[in-house]
Coordinates of C-alpha atoms in Angstrom, one line a residue:
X171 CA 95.4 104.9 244.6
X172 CA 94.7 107.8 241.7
X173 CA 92.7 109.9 244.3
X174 CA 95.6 110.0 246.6
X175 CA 98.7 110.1 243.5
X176 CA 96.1 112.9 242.9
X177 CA 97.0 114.7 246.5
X178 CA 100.2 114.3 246.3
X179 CA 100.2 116.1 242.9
X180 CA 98.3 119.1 244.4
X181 CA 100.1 119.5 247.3
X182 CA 103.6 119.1 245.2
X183 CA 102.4 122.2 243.4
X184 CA 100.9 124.2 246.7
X185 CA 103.7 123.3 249.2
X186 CA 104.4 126.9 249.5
X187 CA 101.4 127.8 250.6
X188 CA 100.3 124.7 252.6
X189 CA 103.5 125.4 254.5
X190 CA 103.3 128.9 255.3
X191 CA 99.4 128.2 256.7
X192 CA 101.3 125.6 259.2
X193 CA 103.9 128.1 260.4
X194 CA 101.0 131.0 260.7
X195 CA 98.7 128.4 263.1
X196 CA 102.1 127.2 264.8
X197 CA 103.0 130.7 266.0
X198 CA 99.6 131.8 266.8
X199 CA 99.7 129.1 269.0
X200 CA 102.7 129.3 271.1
X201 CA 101.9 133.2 271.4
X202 CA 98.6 132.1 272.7
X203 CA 100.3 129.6 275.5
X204 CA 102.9 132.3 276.2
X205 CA 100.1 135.0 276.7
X206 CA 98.8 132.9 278.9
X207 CA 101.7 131.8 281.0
X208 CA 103.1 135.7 281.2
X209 CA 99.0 136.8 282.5
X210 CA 99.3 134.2 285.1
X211 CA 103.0 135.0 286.4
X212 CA 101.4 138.6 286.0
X213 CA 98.4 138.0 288.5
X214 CA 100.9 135.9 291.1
X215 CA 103.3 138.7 291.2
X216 CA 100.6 141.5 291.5
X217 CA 99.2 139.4 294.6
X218 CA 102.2 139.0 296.3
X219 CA 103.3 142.7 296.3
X220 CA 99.6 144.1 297.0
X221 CA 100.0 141.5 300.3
X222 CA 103.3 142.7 301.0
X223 CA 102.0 146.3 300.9
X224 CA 99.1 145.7 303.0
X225 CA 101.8 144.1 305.9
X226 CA 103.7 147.5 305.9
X227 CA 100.7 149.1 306.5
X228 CA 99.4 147.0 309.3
X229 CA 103.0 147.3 310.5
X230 CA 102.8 151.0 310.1
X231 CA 99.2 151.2 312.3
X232 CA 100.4 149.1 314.9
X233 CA 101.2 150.9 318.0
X234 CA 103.9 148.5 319.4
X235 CA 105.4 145.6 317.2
X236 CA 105.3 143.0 319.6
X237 CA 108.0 140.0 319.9
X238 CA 109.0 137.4 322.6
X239 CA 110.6 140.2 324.5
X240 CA 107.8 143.0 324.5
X241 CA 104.9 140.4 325.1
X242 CA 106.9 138.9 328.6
X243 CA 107.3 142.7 330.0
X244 CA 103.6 143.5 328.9
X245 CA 102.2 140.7 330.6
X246 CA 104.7 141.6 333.5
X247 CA 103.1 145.3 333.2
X248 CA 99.5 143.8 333.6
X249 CA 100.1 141.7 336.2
X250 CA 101.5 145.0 338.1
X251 CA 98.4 146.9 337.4
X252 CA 96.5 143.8 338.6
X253 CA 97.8 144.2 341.6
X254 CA 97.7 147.8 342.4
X255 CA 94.3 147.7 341.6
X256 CA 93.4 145.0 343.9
X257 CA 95.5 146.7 346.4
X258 CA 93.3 150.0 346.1
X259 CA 89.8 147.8 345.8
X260 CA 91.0 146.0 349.3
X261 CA 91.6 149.0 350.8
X262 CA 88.3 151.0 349.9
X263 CA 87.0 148.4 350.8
X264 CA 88.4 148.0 354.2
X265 CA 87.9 151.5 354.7
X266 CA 83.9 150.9 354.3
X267 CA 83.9 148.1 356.1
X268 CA 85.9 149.7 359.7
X269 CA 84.4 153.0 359.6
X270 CA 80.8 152.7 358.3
X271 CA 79.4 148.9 357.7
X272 CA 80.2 147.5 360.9
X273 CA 76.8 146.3 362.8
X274 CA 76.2 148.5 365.5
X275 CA 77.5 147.2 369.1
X276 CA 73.4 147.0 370.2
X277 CA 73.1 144.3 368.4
X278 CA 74.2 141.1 370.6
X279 CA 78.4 140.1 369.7
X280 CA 76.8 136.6 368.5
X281 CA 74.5 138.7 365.9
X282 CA 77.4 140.0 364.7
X283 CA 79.7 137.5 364.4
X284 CA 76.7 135.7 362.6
X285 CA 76.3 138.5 360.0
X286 CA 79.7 139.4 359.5
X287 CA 80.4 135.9 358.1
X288 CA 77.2 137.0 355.4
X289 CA 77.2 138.9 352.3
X290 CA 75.0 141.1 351.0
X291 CA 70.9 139.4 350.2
X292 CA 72.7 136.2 352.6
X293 CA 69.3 134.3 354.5
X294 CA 69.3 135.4 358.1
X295 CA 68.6 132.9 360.8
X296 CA 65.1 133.6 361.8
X297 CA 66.3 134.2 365.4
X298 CA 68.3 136.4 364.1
X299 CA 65.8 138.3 362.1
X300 CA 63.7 138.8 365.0
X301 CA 67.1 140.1 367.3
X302 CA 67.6 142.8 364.7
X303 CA 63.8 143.2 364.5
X304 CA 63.5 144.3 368.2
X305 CA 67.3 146.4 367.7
X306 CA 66.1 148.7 365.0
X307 CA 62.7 149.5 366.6
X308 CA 64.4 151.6 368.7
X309 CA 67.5 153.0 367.0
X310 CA 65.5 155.7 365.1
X311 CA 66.5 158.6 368.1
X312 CA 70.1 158.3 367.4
X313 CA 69.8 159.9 363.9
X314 CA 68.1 163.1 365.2
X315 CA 70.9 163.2 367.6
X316 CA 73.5 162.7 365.6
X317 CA 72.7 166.1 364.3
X318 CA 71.8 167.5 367.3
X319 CA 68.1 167.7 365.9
X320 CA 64.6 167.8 368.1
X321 CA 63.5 164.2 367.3
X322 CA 60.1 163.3 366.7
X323 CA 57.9 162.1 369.2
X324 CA 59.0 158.4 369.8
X325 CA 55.6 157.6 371.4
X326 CA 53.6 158.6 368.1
X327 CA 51.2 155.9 366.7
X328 CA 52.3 154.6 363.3
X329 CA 49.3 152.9 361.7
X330 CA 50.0 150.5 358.9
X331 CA 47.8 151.1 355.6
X332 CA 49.2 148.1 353.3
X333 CA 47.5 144.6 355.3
X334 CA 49.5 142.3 357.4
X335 CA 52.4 141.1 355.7
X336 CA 54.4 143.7 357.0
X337 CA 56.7 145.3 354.7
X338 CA 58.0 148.8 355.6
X339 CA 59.5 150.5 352.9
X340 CA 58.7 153.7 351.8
X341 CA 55.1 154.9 352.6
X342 CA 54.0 151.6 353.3
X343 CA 53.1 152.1 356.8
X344 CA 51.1 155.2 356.2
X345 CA 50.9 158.2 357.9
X346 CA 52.0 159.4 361.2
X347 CA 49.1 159.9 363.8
X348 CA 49.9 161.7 367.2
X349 CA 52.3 164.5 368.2
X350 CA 54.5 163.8 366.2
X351 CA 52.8 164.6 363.3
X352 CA 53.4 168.6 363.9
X353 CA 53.9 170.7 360.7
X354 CA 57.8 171.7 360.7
X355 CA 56.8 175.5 360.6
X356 CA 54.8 175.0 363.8
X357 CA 55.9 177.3 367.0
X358 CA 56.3 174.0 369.3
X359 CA 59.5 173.5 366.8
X360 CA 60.8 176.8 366.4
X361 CA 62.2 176.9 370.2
X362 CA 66.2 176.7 369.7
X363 CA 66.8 175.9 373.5
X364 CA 68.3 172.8 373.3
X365 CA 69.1 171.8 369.5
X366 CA 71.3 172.9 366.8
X367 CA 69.1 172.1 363.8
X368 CA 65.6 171.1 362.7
X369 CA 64.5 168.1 361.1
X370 CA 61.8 168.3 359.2
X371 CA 58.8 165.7 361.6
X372 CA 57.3 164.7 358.1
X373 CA 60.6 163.4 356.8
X374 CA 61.7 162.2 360.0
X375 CA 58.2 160.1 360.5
X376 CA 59.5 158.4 356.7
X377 CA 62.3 157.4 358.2
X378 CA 61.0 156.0 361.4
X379 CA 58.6 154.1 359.5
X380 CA 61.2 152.2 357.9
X381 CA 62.7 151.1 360.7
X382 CA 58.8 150.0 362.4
X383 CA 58.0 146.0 361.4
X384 CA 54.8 145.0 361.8
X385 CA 56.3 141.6 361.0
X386 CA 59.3 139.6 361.8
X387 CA 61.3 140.9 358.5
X388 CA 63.0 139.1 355.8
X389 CA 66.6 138.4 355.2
X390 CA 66.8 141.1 352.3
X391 CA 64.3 143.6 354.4
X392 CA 67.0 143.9 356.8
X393 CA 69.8 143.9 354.8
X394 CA 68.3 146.9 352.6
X395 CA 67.0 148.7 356.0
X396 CA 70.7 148.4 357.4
X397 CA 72.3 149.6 354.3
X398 CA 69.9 152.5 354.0
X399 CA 71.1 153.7 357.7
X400 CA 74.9 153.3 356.5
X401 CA 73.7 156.0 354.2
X402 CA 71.5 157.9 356.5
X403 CA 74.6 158.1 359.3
X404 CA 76.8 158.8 356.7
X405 CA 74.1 162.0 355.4
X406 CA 74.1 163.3 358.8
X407 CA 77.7 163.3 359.5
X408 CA 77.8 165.5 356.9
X409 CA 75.6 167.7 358.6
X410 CA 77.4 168.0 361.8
X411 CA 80.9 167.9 360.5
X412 CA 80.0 171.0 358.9
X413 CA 78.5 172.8 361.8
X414 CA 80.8 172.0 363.9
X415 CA 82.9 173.4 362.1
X416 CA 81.2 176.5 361.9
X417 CA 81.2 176.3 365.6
X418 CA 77.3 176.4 366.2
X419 CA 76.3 176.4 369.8
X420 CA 72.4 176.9 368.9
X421 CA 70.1 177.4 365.6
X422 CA 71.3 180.7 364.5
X423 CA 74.5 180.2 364.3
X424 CA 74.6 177.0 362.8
X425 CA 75.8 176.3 359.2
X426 CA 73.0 174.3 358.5
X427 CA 69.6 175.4 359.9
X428 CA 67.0 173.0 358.5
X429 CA 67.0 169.4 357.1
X430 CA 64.2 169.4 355.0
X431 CA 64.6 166.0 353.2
X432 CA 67.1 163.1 353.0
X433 CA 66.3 160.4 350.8
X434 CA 68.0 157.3 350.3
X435 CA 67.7 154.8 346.8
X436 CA 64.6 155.4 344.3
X437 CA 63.1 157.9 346.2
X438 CA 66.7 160.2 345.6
X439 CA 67.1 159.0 341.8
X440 CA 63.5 160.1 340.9
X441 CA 64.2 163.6 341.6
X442 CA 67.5 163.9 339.2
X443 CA 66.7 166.4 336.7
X444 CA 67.6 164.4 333.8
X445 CA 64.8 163.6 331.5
X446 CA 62.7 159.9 331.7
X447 CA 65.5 159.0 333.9
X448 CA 63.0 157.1 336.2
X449 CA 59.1 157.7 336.0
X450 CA 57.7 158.2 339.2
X451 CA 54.0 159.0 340.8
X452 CA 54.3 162.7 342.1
X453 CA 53.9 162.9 345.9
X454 CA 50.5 164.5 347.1
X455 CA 51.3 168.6 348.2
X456 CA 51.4 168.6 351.7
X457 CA 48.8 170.6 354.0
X458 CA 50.9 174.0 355.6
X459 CA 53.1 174.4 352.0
X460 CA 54.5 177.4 352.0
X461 CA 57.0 179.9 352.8
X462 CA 58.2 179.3 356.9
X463 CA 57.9 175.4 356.4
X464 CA 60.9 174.1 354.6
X465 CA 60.2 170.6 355.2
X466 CA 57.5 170.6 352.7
X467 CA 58.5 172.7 349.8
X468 CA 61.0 170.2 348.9
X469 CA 58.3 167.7 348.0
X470 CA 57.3 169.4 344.4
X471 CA 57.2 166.8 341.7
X472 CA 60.6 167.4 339.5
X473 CA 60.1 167.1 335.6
X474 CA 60.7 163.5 334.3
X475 CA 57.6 162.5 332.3
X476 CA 54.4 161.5 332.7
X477 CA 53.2 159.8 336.0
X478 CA 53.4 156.1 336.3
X479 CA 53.2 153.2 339.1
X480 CA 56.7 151.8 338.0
X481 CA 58.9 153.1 341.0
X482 CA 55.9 153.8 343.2
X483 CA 56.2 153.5 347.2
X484 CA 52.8 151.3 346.6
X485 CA 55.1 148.2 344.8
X486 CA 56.1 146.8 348.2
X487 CA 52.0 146.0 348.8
X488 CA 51.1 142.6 348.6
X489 CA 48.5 143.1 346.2
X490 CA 44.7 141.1 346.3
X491 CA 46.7 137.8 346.1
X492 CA 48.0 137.4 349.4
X493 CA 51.6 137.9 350.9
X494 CA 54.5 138.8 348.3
X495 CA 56.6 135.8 347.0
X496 CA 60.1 136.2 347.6
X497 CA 60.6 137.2 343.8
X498 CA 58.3 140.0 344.4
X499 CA 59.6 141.3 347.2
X500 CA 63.3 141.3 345.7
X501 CA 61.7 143.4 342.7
X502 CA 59.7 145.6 344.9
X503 CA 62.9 146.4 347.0
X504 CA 65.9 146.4 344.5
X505 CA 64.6 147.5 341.6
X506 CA 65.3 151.2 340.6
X507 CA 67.6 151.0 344.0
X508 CA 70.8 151.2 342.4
X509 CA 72.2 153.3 339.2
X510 CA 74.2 151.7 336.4
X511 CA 76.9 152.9 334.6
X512 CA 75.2 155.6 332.9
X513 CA 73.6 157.1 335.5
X514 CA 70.1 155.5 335.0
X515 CA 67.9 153.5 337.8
X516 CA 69.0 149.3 337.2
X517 CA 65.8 147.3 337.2
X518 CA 65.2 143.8 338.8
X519 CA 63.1 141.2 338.4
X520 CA 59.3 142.8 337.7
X521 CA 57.9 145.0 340.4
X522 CA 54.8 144.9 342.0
X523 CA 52.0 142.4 344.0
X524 CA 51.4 139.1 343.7
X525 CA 48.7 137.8 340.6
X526 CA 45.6 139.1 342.0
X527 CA 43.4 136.3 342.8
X528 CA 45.8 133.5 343.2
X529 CA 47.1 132.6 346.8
X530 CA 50.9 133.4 346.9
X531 CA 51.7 129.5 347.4
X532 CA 50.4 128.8 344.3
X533 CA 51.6 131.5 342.2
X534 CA 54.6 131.5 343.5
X535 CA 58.4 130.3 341.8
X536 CA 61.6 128.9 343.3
X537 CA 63.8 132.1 343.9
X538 CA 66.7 132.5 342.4
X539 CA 69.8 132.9 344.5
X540 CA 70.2 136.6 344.4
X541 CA 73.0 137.9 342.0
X542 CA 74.2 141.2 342.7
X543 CA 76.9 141.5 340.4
X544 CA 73.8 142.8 338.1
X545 CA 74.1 145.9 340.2
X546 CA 78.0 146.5 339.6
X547 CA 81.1 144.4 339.7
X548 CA 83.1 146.4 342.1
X549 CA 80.8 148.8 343.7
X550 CA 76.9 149.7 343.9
X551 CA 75.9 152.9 342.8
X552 CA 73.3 154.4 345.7
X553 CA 71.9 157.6 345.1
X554 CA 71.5 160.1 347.9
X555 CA 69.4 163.2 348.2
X556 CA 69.2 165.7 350.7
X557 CA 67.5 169.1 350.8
X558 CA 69.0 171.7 353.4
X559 CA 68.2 175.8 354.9
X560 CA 71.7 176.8 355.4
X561 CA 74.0 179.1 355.0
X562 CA 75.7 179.6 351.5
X563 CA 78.9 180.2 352.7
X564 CA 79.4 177.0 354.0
X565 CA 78.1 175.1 350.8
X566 CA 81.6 174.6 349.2
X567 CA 83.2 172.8 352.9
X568 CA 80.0 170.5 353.1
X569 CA 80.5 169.6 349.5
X570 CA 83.8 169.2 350.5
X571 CA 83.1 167.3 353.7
X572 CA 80.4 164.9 351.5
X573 CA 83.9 163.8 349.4
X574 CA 85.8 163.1 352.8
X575 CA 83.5 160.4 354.5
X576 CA 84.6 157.0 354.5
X577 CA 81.5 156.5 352.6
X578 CA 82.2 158.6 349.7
X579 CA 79.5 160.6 348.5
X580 CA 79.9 161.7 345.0
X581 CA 78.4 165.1 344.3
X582 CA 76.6 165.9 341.0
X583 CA 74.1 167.9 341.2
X584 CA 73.6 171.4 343.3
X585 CA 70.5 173.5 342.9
X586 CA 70.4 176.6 345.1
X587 CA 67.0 178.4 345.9
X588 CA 65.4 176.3 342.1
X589 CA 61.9 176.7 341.3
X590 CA 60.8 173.3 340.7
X591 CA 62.0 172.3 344.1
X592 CA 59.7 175.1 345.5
X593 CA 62.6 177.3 347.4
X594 CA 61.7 180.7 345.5
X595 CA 62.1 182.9 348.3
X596 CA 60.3 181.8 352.0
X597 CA 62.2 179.7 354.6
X598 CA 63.1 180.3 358.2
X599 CA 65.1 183.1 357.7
X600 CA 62.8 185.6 356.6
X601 CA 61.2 186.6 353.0
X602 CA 62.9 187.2 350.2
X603 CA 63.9 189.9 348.4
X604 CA 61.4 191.6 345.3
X605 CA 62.2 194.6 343.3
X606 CA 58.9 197.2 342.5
X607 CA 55.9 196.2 340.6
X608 CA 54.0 199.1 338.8
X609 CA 50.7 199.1 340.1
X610 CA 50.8 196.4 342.5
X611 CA 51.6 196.2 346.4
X612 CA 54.5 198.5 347.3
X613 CA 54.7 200.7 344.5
X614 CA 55.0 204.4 345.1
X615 CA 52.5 207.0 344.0
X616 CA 55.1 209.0 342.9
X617 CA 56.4 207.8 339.8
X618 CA 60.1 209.5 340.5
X619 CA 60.1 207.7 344.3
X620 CA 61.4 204.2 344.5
X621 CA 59.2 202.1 346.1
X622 CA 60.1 200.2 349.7
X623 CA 62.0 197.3 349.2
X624 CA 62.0 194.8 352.0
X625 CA 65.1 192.6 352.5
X626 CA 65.6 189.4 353.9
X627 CA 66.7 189.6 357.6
X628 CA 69.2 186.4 356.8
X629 CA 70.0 186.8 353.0
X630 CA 72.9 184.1 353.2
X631 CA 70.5 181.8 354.3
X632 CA 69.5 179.7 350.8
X633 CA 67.6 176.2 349.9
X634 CA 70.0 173.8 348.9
X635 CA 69.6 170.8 347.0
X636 CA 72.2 168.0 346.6
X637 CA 72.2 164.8 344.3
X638 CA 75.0 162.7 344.8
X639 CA 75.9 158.7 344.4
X640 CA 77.1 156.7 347.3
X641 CA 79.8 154.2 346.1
X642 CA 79.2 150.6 348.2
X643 CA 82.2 148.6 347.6
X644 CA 82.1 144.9 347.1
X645 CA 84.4 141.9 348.7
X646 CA 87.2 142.3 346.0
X647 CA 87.0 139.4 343.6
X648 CA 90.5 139.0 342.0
X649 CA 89.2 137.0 339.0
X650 CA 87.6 139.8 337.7
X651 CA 90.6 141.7 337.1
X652 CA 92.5 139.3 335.5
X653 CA 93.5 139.8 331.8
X654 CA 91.2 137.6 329.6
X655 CA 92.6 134.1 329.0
X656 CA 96.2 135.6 329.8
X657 CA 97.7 134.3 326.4
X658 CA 100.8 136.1 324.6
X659 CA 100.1 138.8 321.5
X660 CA 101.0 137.4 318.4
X661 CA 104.0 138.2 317.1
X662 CA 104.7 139.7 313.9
X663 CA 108.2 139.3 313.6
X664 CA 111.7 139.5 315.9

């Protein structure tokens, strides 16, 4: 009780200053929970405005500010585009399909009501694949004549070099043996009597091989070897759209003189100029090259990189382990057939021969049903080549012409007279043209003489060299063009 009367005493006497140490901690602390109250109302308001900035912004970028009523008349919009582009597709399409993909009337009426009911890589009937085998044996002399060309020998001998299982793509029949096998230069085809232009024999015996079975063929051999003459018709309508309409009657007065090459696929795409664009194994140079025989200067190996087996003619052999499986043989025949988008051979599947050693029943897989949307969703992209002796004056209407066809060839690449295609000067028009060499054949002895300058008997007569892309259109597929998931833009406001 005296300890605490004691307290009391003290704090009697220090009041003043006990009090004024609880107002001092009293006010620190409300300016401490006000501080804090004002930082937080601070923080809130700075986040709302920096959001509200940000939304004026966006606003700002937007092209459109969408609402109820712009969203109804942009899916409208879409829906009109949708159609106009189906309308187009349909009508390439038909186009193709009246003019140039129709099965020619040789074939037996219930072939092609079969095939017409297929698609594209469809299994044929085998029936039916031995019908279109015995057709196409002997179809090869209307392309020579659809060009008014001296066709090769029909009765020359093709010998096949890759085994029985009869695939005839490419080089994989071999070589030509018989009469037919004449050099292009040779006299027995410089006689004009009855032709307009020359065909090349070696690149006409390619194409004849192609068409030659040893075999019954598969489904997707003749589907690939009909689609390649599409293209080969289509190349040669070219040809005689343009000289007829440089009215030729014979040779020398035809627009184009000489066919030297036309290549259809991965034998056309290797060629492009475009670096590593597809690897290829150069061709072997062909006995007779030289100035006189156009057909075989177009056969130098282009640049592209180093040699390699990938795109090779020898993919479609069966290898040591028997016949191809049906895998394979899709590889071997699609891949590096078709371009993509960026210009650039599409691969498929892994080409080549079956496993050496192992029989093809054991080795082989279930196939796949083929997909071709792989190759383009609209269209496939099939490059053309062709290599011609004509006259340069009529380059610009057969470029022209190549735009017109029903099967539109798309032109990107002319070389006139280049050097890596082996057209420096020669052909069947005469030499070419060389200026004086100090010292050398031709010069003068007389230093202030010019020497003699031959000139070329036909100097509008040039080597021409074409790349293009075919453009195959597809059975329109209206899903495709549909607007993903056709849902309303957000709206941002009214």
């Amino acid at each position: 009780m005296d300890q605490l009367r004691t307290a009391l005493v003290w704090l009697q006497r220090q009041h003043f200053w006990v009090l004024s140490g609880l107002v001092a901690l009293i006010a620190l602390g409300c300016w401490a929970k006000a501080s804090s109250q004002l930082n937080t109302l601070f923080k809130k308001n700075q986040t709302t405005i920096i959001a509200d900035f940000d939304s004026v912004k966006k606003v700002q970028s937007e092209a459109f500010h969408p609402n109820d009523d712009v969203n109804v008349k942009q899916e409208a919009e879409t829906t009109k585009q949708e159609k106009s582009v189906a309308k187009l597709w349909q009508q390439l399409y038909d186009r193709q399909r009246s003019h140039v993909l129709t099965w020619p009337e040789q074939l037996s009426k219930d072939f092609r009501d079969y095939v017409e009911k297929l698609q594209f890589g469809d299994e044929i009937e085998p029936k039916w694949r031995s019908h279109y085998q015995n057709y196409v044996e002997g179809h090869f002399p209307e392309l020579p004549k659809q060009i008014d060309a001296r066709p090769l020998d029909i009765t020359a001998n093709i010998s096949p070099a890759g085994g029985p299982s009869g695939y005839s793509r490419g080089s994989f029949y071999g070589g030509l043996e018989g009469p037919g096998a004449a050099s292009p230069g040779s006299s027995d085809l410089q006689d004009e009597g009855d032709y307009i232009c020359e065909w090349d024999a070696a690149d006409q015996a390619k194409i004849r091989s192609e068409l030659n079975f040893l075999t019954r063929p598969s489904s997707l051999q003749i589907w690939v070897t009909q689609e390649d003459l599409w293209v080969y018709h289509t190349l040669l309508d070219v040809i005689a759209k343009t000289n007829q309409a440089a009215h030729a009657s014979r040779m020398s007065n035809a627009a184009v003189k000489s066919v030297a090459e036309l290549s259809v696929g991965w034998p056309a795409a290797k060629y492009n100029r475009t670096a590593n664009r597809l690897s290829f194994e150069p061709p072997a140079p062909a006995a007779g090259t030289g100035p006189g025989n156009p057909g075989l200067e177009g056969a130098a190996a282009p640049p592209g990189g180093p040699p390699t087996q990938e795109f090779s003619p020898d993919r479609m052999s069966p290898g040591a382990g028997g016949q191809m499986t049906e895998e394979q043989e899709r590889a071997a025949l699609l891949s590096g057939r078709y371009l993509g988008p960026d210009g650039k051979p599409i691969p498929f599947g892994a080409a080549g021969g079956a496993t050496p050693g192992v029989p093809a029943e054991t080795s082989a897989a279930p196939a796949q049903p083929l997909d071709l949307t792989v190759f383009g969703q609209e269209y496939k992209r099939l490059p053309v080549r062709m290599v011609l002796w004509m006259n340069e004056r009529w380059l610009p209407y057969l470029i022209a012409t190549c735009a017109n066809e029903s099967l539109q060839i798309e032109v990107q690449e002319v070389r006139i007279n280049t050097a890596d295609e082996g057209g420096a000067g020669g052909g069947p028009g005469g030499g070419s043209y060389r200026g004086p060499s100090p010292g050398g054949a031709g010069a003068s002895s007389i230093p202030d003489e010019a020497a003699e300058q031959p000139f070329p008997t036909q100097p509008e007569l040039v080597k021409v060299v074409i790349q293009g892309t075919i453009y195959i259109f597809n059975k329109p597929n209206k899903t495709i063009l549909q607007t993903p998931g056709a849902q309303p833009v957000a709206t941002t406001g009214g």
